[in-house]
Amino acid sequence: AIRPGSQAAEGVSDSDMAKRARFEELKRRRLQDPNVGVSRTRLCLHNLPKALDTPRLRALLRGVLRHNGGAPPHIKECRVMRELRGQGQSLGFAFVEFGAHEEALGALRRLNNNPELFGPHKRPIVEFALEDRRKLRLREQRIQRGLLKAKAKAAESARPPETPQGPTEPPKGSGGQDPPSKAPPAKAPPSRTPSGPSGTPWAGFRTQGPGGRGAPGTPRNKVLAVPSHRGPKI
């Protein structure tokens, strides 16, 4: 924290000091909730320029946090928050998550109140982000559900295709029915499976009587045998 009157507060504008005081007060209020805690690897960067987007911020951090020309720290997440409406203008703050606590702490000390990044009159305000354990639990549950769905989909795609079985010859029509030649044109069945949708044995093609289904005084629906002819209808 940059305290007013300290050596680190020299050259900081009054507006930036007011922002820092407001953020400290908001943090103090939120930490009164037992479900809210301070993250060890996630930083919140305030007072960013509006023209700075996520790729530029990531490139800037990788260049600034490089230690003596070595490899930059592992940045797991870098996201500039934007408005949901309109053109998605930047809200002026971002979240950056590192792989280890030491990397996050070093980045905070290197970036916070640094006049070389965006100018002496707009210094970044960097602090450890606050996290709600309830939201983190819901996020972990969503991730686990996504992993389970991905595993189930991969297992289903890796399963060998089933070999189709030949159609079973359905039973012939029973006695007392009209021959197929005198019956009205039969409708094509939805499938040539030996059992119907309800699991009952195949009973042939069913035709609808002229009077409608279930109307009093109408002839009963006729059950026709499966035609033996294949190919174009004759």
PDB file of N, CA and C in Angstrom, residues 27-100:
ATOM      1  N   LYS A  27     -11.716  -3.040  -0.051  1.00  0.00           N
ATOM      2  CA  LYS A  27     -11.110  -4.311   0.336  1.00  0.00           C
ATOM      3  C   LYS A  27     -11.395  -4.632   1.796  1.00  0.00           C
ATOM      4  N   ARG A  28     -11.312  -3.636   2.654  1.00  0.00           N
ATOM      5  CA  ARG A  28     -11.566  -3.860   4.081  1.00  0.00           C
ATOM      6  C   ARG A  28     -13.004  -4.319   4.314  1.00  0.00           C
ATOM      7  N   ARG A  29     -13.945  -3.742   3.574  1.00  0.00           N
ATOM      8  CA  ARG A  29     -15.347  -4.134   3.739  1.00  0.00           C
ATOM      9  C   ARG A  29     -15.593  -5.552   3.224  1.00  0.00           C
ATOM     10  N   ARG A  30     -15.018  -5.880   2.089  1.00  0.00           N
ATOM     11  CA  ARG A  30     -15.239  -7.212   1.527  1.00  0.00           C
ATOM     12  C   ARG A  30     -14.603  -8.305   2.364  1.00  0.00           C
ATOM     13  N   LEU A  31     -13.474  -8.001   2.996  1.00  0.00           N
ATOM     14  CA  LEU A  31     -12.805  -9.011   3.804  1.00  0.00           C
ATOM     15  C   LEU A  31     -13.533  -9.307   5.106  1.00  0.00           C
ATOM     16  N   GLN A  32     -14.570  -8.537   5.442  1.00  0.00           N
ATOM     17  CA  GLN A  32     -15.394  -8.867   6.595  1.00  0.00           C
ATOM     18  C   GLN A  32     -16.256 -10.100   6.338  1.00  0.00           C
ATOM     19  N   ASP A  33     -16.451 -10.448   5.074  1.00  0.00           N
ATOM     20  CA  ASP A  33     -17.178 -11.668   4.730  1.00  0.00           C
ATOM     21  C   ASP A  33     -16.242 -12.863   4.898  1.00  0.00           C
ATOM     22  N   PRO A  34     -16.617 -13.880   5.689  1.00  0.00           N
ATOM     23  CA  PRO A  34     -15.707 -15.022   5.877  1.00  0.00           C
ATOM     24  C   PRO A  34     -15.487 -15.848   4.621  1.00  0.00           C
ATOM     25  N   ASN A  35     -16.333 -15.703   3.621  1.00  0.00           N
ATOM     26  CA  ASN A  35     -16.171 -16.453   2.371  1.00  0.00           C
ATOM     27  C   ASN A  35     -15.211 -15.785   1.395  1.00  0.00           C
ATOM     28  N   VAL A  36     -14.765 -14.579   1.703  1.00  0.00           N
ATOM     29  CA  VAL A  36     -13.879 -13.826   0.818  1.00  0.00           C
ATOM     30  C   VAL A  36     -12.466 -13.888   1.378  1.00  0.00           C
ATOM     31  N   GLY A  37     -11.511 -14.201   0.519  1.00  0.00           N
ATOM     32  CA  GLY A  37     -10.110 -14.271   0.922  1.00  0.00           C
ATOM     33  C   GLY A  37      -9.213 -13.629  -0.118  1.00  0.00           C
ATOM     34  N   VAL A  38      -7.966 -13.451   0.245  1.00  0.00           N
ATOM     35  CA  VAL A  38      -6.973 -12.839  -0.634  1.00  0.00           C
ATOM     36  C   VAL A  38      -6.269 -13.934  -1.418  1.00  0.00           C
ATOM     37  N   SER A  39      -6.241 -13.779  -2.729  1.00  0.00           N
ATOM     38  CA  SER A  39      -5.567 -14.753  -3.572  1.00  0.00           C
ATOM     39  C   SER A  39      -4.056 -14.642  -3.415  1.00  0.00           C
ATOM     40  N   ARG A  40      -3.359 -15.749  -3.608  1.00  0.00           N
ATOM     41  CA  ARG A  40      -1.904 -15.769  -3.503  1.00  0.00           C
ATOM     42  C   ARG A  40      -1.225 -15.631  -4.862  1.00  0.00           C
ATOM     43  N   THR A  41      -1.956 -15.861  -5.936  1.00  0.00           N
ATOM     44  CA  THR A  41      -1.333 -15.850  -7.263  1.00  0.00           C
ATOM     45  C   THR A  41      -2.036 -14.927  -8.248  1.00  0.00           C
ATOM     46  N   ARG A  42      -3.137 -14.316  -7.868  1.00  0.00           N
ATOM     47  CA  ARG A  42      -3.921 -13.500  -8.809  1.00  0.00           C
ATOM     48  C   ARG A  42      -3.848 -12.039  -8.397  1.00  0.00           C
ATOM     49  N   LEU A  43      -3.487 -11.186  -9.363  1.00  0.00           N
ATOM     50  CA  LEU A  43      -3.374  -9.750  -9.134  1.00  0.00           C
ATOM     51  C   LEU A  43      -4.497  -9.014  -9.853  1.00  0.00           C
ATOM     52  N   CYS A  44      -4.855  -7.874  -9.289  1.00  0.00           N
ATOM     53  CA  CYS A  44      -5.820  -6.965  -9.913  1.00  0.00           C
ATOM     54  C   CYS A  44      -5.096  -5.657 -10.221  1.00  0.00           C
ATOM     55  N   LEU A  45      -5.103  -5.269 -11.495  1.00  0.00           N
ATOM     56  CA  LEU A  45      -4.415  -4.067 -11.956  1.00  0.00           C
ATOM     57  C   LEU A  45      -5.445  -2.996 -12.276  1.00  0.00           C
ATOM     58  N   HIS A  46      -5.380  -1.872 -11.558  1.00  0.00           N
ATOM     59  CA  HIS A  46      -6.273  -0.742 -11.776  1.00  0.00           C
ATOM     60  C   HIS A  46      -5.514   0.397 -12.466  1.00  0.00           C
ATOM     61  N   ASN A  47      -6.303   1.400 -12.876  1.00  0.00           N
ATOM     62  CA  ASN A  47      -5.760   2.639 -13.447  1.00  0.00           C
ATOM     63  C   ASN A  47      -4.996   2.371 -14.745  1.00  0.00           C
ATOM     64  N   LEU A  48      -5.552   1.489 -15.586  1.00  0.00           N
ATOM     65  CA  LEU A  48      -4.925   1.169 -16.871  1.00  0.00           C
ATOM     66  C   LEU A  48      -5.464   2.094 -17.961  1.00  0.00           C
ATOM     67  N   PRO A  49      -4.682   2.373 -18.995  1.00  0.00           N
ATOM     68  CA  PRO A  49      -5.185   3.172 -20.121  1.00  0.00           C
ATOM     69  C   PRO A  49      -6.335   2.460 -20.843  1.00  0.00           C
ATOM     70  N   LYS A  50      -7.275   3.213 -21.363  1.00  0.00           N
ATOM     71  CA  LYS A  50      -8.433   2.645 -22.045  1.00  0.00           C
ATOM     72  C   LYS A  50      -8.045   1.930 -23.341  1.00  0.00           C
ATOM     73  N   ALA A  51      -6.952   2.358 -23.973  1.00  0.00           N
ATOM     74  CA  ALA A  51      -6.546   1.747 -25.240  1.00  0.00           C
ATOM     75  C   ALA A  51      -5.776   0.452 -25.055  1.00  0.00           C
ATOM     76  N   LEU A  52      -5.493   0.057 -23.818  1.00  0.00           N
ATOM     77  CA  LEU A  52      -4.714  -1.153 -23.569  1.00  0.00           C
ATOM     78  C   LEU A  52      -5.642  -2.359 -23.564  1.00  0.00           C
ATOM     79  N   ASP A  53      -5.378  -3.315 -24.471  1.00  0.00           N
ATOM     80  CA  ASP A  53      -6.194  -4.523 -24.535  1.00  0.00           C
ATOM     81  C   ASP A  53      -5.409  -5.697 -23.943  1.00  0.00           C
ATOM     82  N   THR A  54      -6.013  -6.873 -23.980  1.00  0.00           N
ATOM     83  CA  THR A  54      -5.405  -8.049 -23.352  1.00  0.00           C
ATOM     84  C   THR A  54      -4.091  -8.463 -24.012  1.00  0.00           C
ATOM     85  N   PRO A  55      -3.996  -8.587 -25.358  1.00  0.00           N
ATOM     86  CA  PRO A  55      -2.691  -8.980 -25.937  1.00  0.00           C
ATOM     87  C   PRO A  55      -1.580  -7.983 -25.633  1.00  0.00           C
ATOM     88  N   ARG A  56      -1.885  -6.688 -25.677  1.00  0.00           N
ATOM     89  CA  ARG A  56      -0.848  -5.699 -25.384  1.00  0.00           C
ATOM     90  C   ARG A  56      -0.424  -5.746 -23.927  1.00  0.00           C
ATOM     91  N   LEU A  57      -1.370  -5.954 -23.041  1.00  0.00           N
ATOM     92  CA  LEU A  57      -1.013  -6.038 -21.627  1.00  0.00           C
ATOM     93  C   LEU A  57      -0.156  -7.271 -21.354  1.00  0.00           C
ATOM     94  N   ARG A  58      -0.478  -8.397 -21.963  1.00  0.00           N
ATOM     95  CA  ARG A  58       0.329  -9.604 -21.766  1.00  0.00           C
ATOM     96  C   ARG A  58       1.758  -9.399 -22.287  1.00  0.00           C
ATOM     97  N   ALA A  59       1.873  -8.793 -23.470  1.00  0.00           N
ATOM     98  CA  ALA A  59       3.208  -8.534 -24.016  1.00  0.00           C
ATOM     99  C   ALA A  59       3.983  -7.548 -23.147  1.00  0.00           C
ATOM    100  N   LEU A  60       3.286  -6.542 -22.609  1.00  0.00           N
ATOM    101  CA  LEU A  60       3.951  -5.574 -21.739  1.00  0.00           C
ATOM    102  C   LEU A  60       4.455  -6.238 -20.460  1.00  0.00           C
ATOM    103  N   LEU A  61       3.650  -7.101 -19.872  1.00  0.00           N
ATOM    104  CA  LEU A  61       4.058  -7.769 -18.642  1.00  0.00           C
ATOM    105  C   LEU A  61       5.224  -8.716 -18.885  1.00  0.00           C
ATOM    106  N   ARG A  62       5.192  -9.426 -19.998  1.00  0.00           N
ATOM    107  CA  ARG A  62       6.294 -10.345 -20.287  1.00  0.00           C
ATOM    108  C   ARG A  62       7.605  -9.595 -20.497  1.00  0.00           C
ATOM    109  N   GLY A  63       7.531  -8.380 -21.061  1.00  0.00           N
ATOM    110  CA  GLY A  63       8.745  -7.601 -21.260  1.00  0.00           C
ATOM    111  C   GLY A  63       9.250  -6.945 -19.992  1.00  0.00           C
ATOM    112  N   VAL A  64       8.323  -6.451 -19.142  1.00  0.00           N
ATOM    113  CA  VAL A  64       8.732  -5.747 -17.934  1.00  0.00           C
ATOM    114  C   VAL A  64       9.210  -6.711 -16.858  1.00  0.00           C
ATOM    115  N   LEU A  65       8.552  -7.872 -16.750  1.00  0.00           N
ATOM    116  CA  LEU A  65       8.861  -8.810 -15.673  1.00  0.00           C
ATOM    117  C   LEU A  65       9.959  -9.796 -16.030  1.00  0.00           C
ATOM    118  N   ARG A  66      10.625  -9.620 -17.138  1.00  0.00           N
ATOM    119  CA  ARG A  66      11.735 -10.507 -17.497  1.00  0.00           C
ATOM    120  C   ARG A  66      12.940 -10.195 -16.606  1.00  0.00           C
ATOM    121  N   HIS A  67      13.458 -11.198 -15.912  1.00  0.00           N
ATOM    122  CA  HIS A  67      14.531 -10.991 -14.932  1.00  0.00           C
ATOM    123  C   HIS A  67      15.890 -11.121 -15.621  1.00  0.00           C
ATOM    124  N   ASN A  68      16.580 -10.005 -15.721  1.00  0.00           N
ATOM    125  CA  ASN A  68      17.961  -9.992 -16.242  1.00  0.00           C
ATOM    126  C   ASN A  68      18.080 -10.709 -17.599  1.00  0.00           C
ATOM    127  N   GLY A  69      17.114 -10.459 -18.470  1.00  0.00           N
ATOM    128  CA  GLY A  69      17.146 -11.071 -19.786  1.00  0.00           C
ATOM    129  C   GLY A  69      16.776 -12.534 -19.805  1.00  0.00           C
ATOM    130  N   GLY A  70      16.324 -13.100 -18.668  1.00  0.00           N
ATOM    131  CA  GLY A  70      15.944 -14.504 -18.630  1.00  0.00           C
ATOM    132  C   GLY A  70      14.507 -14.715 -19.074  1.00  0.00           C
ATOM    133  N   ALA A  71      13.970 -15.866 -18.701  1.00  0.00           N
ATOM    134  CA  ALA A  71      12.608 -16.208 -19.088  1.00  0.00           C
ATOM    135  C   ALA A  71      11.611 -15.416 -18.246  1.00  0.00           C
ATOM    136  N   PRO A  72      10.513 -14.969 -18.833  1.00  0.00           N
ATOM    137  CA  PRO A  72       9.493 -14.239 -18.067  1.00  0.00           C
ATOM    138  C   PRO A  72       8.721 -15.200 -17.172  1.00  0.00           C
ATOM    139  N   PRO A  73       8.015 -14.705 -16.176  1.00  0.00           N
ATOM    140  CA  PRO A  73       7.222 -15.581 -15.307  1.00  0.00           C
ATOM    141  C   PRO A  73       6.055 -16.201 -16.066  1.00  0.00           C
ATOM    142  N   HIS A  74       5.580 -17.297 -15.518  1.00  0.00           N
ATOM    143  CA  HIS A  74       4.471 -18.016 -16.144  1.00  0.00           C
ATOM    144  C   HIS A  74       3.159 -17.295 -15.839  1.00  0.00           C
ATOM    145  N   ILE A  75       2.521 -16.741 -16.876  1.00  0.00           N
ATOM    146  CA  ILE A  75       1.257 -16.031 -16.734  1.00  0.00           C
ATOM    147  C   ILE A  75       0.137 -16.986 -17.148  1.00  0.00           C
ATOM    148  N   LYS A  76      -0.647 -17.428 -16.171  1.00  0.00           N
ATOM    149  CA  LYS A  76      -1.724 -18.367 -16.451  1.00  0.00           C
ATOM    150  C   LYS A  76      -2.942 -17.676 -17.031  1.00  0.00           C
ATOM    151  N   GLU A  77      -3.202 -16.450 -16.607  1.00  0.00           N
ATOM    152  CA  GLU A  77      -4.386 -15.717 -17.066  1.00  0.00           C
ATOM    153  C   GLU A  77      -4.058 -14.238 -17.142  1.00  0.00           C
ATOM    154  N   CYS A  78      -4.511 -13.598 -18.195  1.00  0.00           N
ATOM    155  CA  CYS A  78      -4.372 -12.147 -18.360  1.00  0.00           C
ATOM    156  C   CYS A  78      -5.611 -11.670 -19.102  1.00  0.00           C
ATOM    157  N   ARG A  79      -6.428 -10.871 -18.444  1.00  0.00           N
ATOM    158  CA  ARG A  79      -7.690 -10.479 -19.053  1.00  0.00           C
ATOM    159  C   ARG A  79      -8.034  -9.052 -18.648  1.00  0.00           C
ATOM    160  N   VAL A  80      -8.219  -8.194 -19.650  1.00  0.00           N
ATOM    161  CA  VAL A  80      -8.679  -6.831 -19.430  1.00  0.00           C
ATOM    162  C   VAL A  80     -10.199  -6.843 -19.431  1.00  0.00           C
ATOM    163  N   MET A  81     -10.808  -6.336 -18.383  1.00  0.00           N
ATOM    164  CA  MET A  81     -12.263  -6.341 -18.261  1.00  0.00           C
ATOM    165  C   MET A  81     -12.857  -5.252 -19.133  1.00  0.00           C
ATOM    166  N   ARG A  82     -13.944  -5.616 -19.829  1.00  0.00           N
ATOM    167  CA  ARG A  82     -14.588  -4.700 -20.774  1.00  0.00           C
ATOM    168  C   ARG A  82     -16.087  -4.644 -20.520  1.00  0.00           C
ATOM    169  N   GLU A  83     -16.709  -3.614 -21.068  1.00  0.00           N
ATOM    170  CA  GLU A  83     -18.150  -3.470 -20.946  1.00  0.00           C
ATOM    171  C   GLU A  83     -18.859  -4.517 -21.802  1.00  0.00           C
ATOM    172  N   LEU A  84     -20.013  -4.962 -21.326  1.00  0.00           N
ATOM    173  CA  LEU A  84     -20.790  -5.940 -22.078  1.00  0.00           C
ATOM    174  C   LEU A  84     -21.584  -5.293 -23.204  1.00  0.00           C
ATOM    175  N   ARG A  85     -21.932  -4.036 -23.067  1.00  0.00           N
ATOM    176  CA  ARG A  85     -22.738  -3.347 -24.070  1.00  0.00           C
ATOM    177  C   ARG A  85     -21.844  -2.493 -24.964  1.00  0.00           C
ATOM    178  N   GLY A  86     -22.419  -2.096 -26.087  1.00  0.00           N
ATOM    179  CA  GLY A  86     -21.720  -1.201 -26.992  1.00  0.00           C
ATOM    180  C   GLY A  86     -20.513  -1.848 -27.641  1.00  0.00           C
ATOM    181  N   GLN A  87     -19.429  -1.077 -27.739  1.00  0.00           N
ATOM    182  CA  GLN A  87     -18.208  -1.529 -28.396  1.00  0.00           C
ATOM    183  C   GLN A  87     -17.276  -2.321 -27.478  1.00  0.00           C
ATOM    184  N   GLY A  88     -17.707  -2.594 -26.249  1.00  0.00           N
ATOM    185  CA  GLY A  88     -16.851  -3.327 -25.334  1.00  0.00           C
ATOM    186  C   GLY A  88     -15.654  -2.523 -24.880  1.00  0.00           C
ATOM    187  N   GLN A  89     -15.863  -1.278 -24.482  1.00  0.00           N
ATOM    188  CA  GLN A  89     -14.759  -0.416 -24.074  1.00  0.00           C
ATOM    189  C   GLN A  89     -14.147  -0.928 -22.774  1.00  0.00           C
ATOM    190  N   SER A  90     -12.849  -0.738 -22.640  1.00  0.00           N
ATOM    191  CA  SER A  90     -12.125  -1.199 -21.458  1.00  0.00           C
ATOM    192  C   SER A  90     -12.626  -0.469 -20.221  1.00  0.00           C
ATOM    193  N   LEU A  91     -12.711  -1.219 -19.110  1.00  0.00           N
ATOM    194  CA  LEU A  91     -13.130  -0.655 -17.834  1.00  0.00           C
ATOM    195  C   LEU A  91     -11.959  -0.102 -17.029  1.00  0.00           C
ATOM    196  N   GLY A  92     -10.754  -0.232 -17.529  1.00  0.00           N
ATOM    197  CA  GLY A  92      -9.605   0.354 -16.847  1.00  0.00           C
ATOM    198  C   GLY A  92      -8.953  -0.531 -15.814  1.00  0.00           C
ATOM    199  N   PHE A  93      -9.340  -1.812 -15.734  1.00  0.00           N
ATOM    200  CA  PHE A  93      -8.663  -2.714 -14.807  1.00  0.00           C
ATOM    201  C   PHE A  93      -8.619  -4.096 -15.429  1.00  0.00           C
ATOM    202  N   ALA A  94      -7.728  -4.924 -14.886  1.00  0.00           N
ATOM    203  CA  ALA A  94      -7.499  -6.257 -15.456  1.00  0.00           C
ATOM    204  C   ALA A  94      -7.112  -7.204 -14.335  1.00  0.00           C
ATOM    205  N   PHE A  95      -7.210  -8.509 -14.648  1.00  0.00           N
ATOM    206  CA  PHE A  95      -6.796  -9.571 -13.736  1.00  0.00           C
ATOM    207  C   PHE A  95      -5.655 -10.344 -14.388  1.00  0.00           C
ATOM    208  N   VAL A  96      -4.621 -10.606 -13.596  1.00  0.00           N
ATOM    209  CA  VAL A  96      -3.456 -11.355 -14.067  1.00  0.00           C
ATOM    210  C   VAL A  96      -3.141 -12.415 -13.018  1.00  0.00           C
ATOM    211  N   GLU A  97      -3.080 -13.667 -13.465  1.00  0.00           N
ATOM    212  CA  GLU A  97      -2.780 -14.779 -12.558  1.00  0.00           C
ATOM    213  C   GLU A  97      -1.453 -15.414 -12.952  1.00  0.00           C
ATOM    214  N   PHE A  98      -0.611 -15.652 -11.953  1.00  0.00           N
ATOM    215  CA  PHE A  98       0.713 -16.238 -12.166  1.00  0.00           C
ATOM    216  C   PHE A  98       0.733 -17.677 -11.654  1.00  0.00           C
ATOM    217  N   GLY A  99       1.791 -18.384 -12.001  1.00  0.00           N
ATOM    218  CA  GLY A  99       1.891 -19.782 -11.621  1.00  0.00           C
ATOM    219  C   GLY A  99       2.304 -19.995 -10.179  1.00  0.00           C
ATOM    220  N   ALA A 100       2.974 -19.030  -9.552  1.00  0.00           N
ATOM    221  CA  ALA A 100       3.460 -19.191  -8.178  1.00  0.00           C
ATOM    222  C   ALA A 100       3.273 -17.873  -7.429  1.00  0.00           C
TER     223      ALA A 100
END
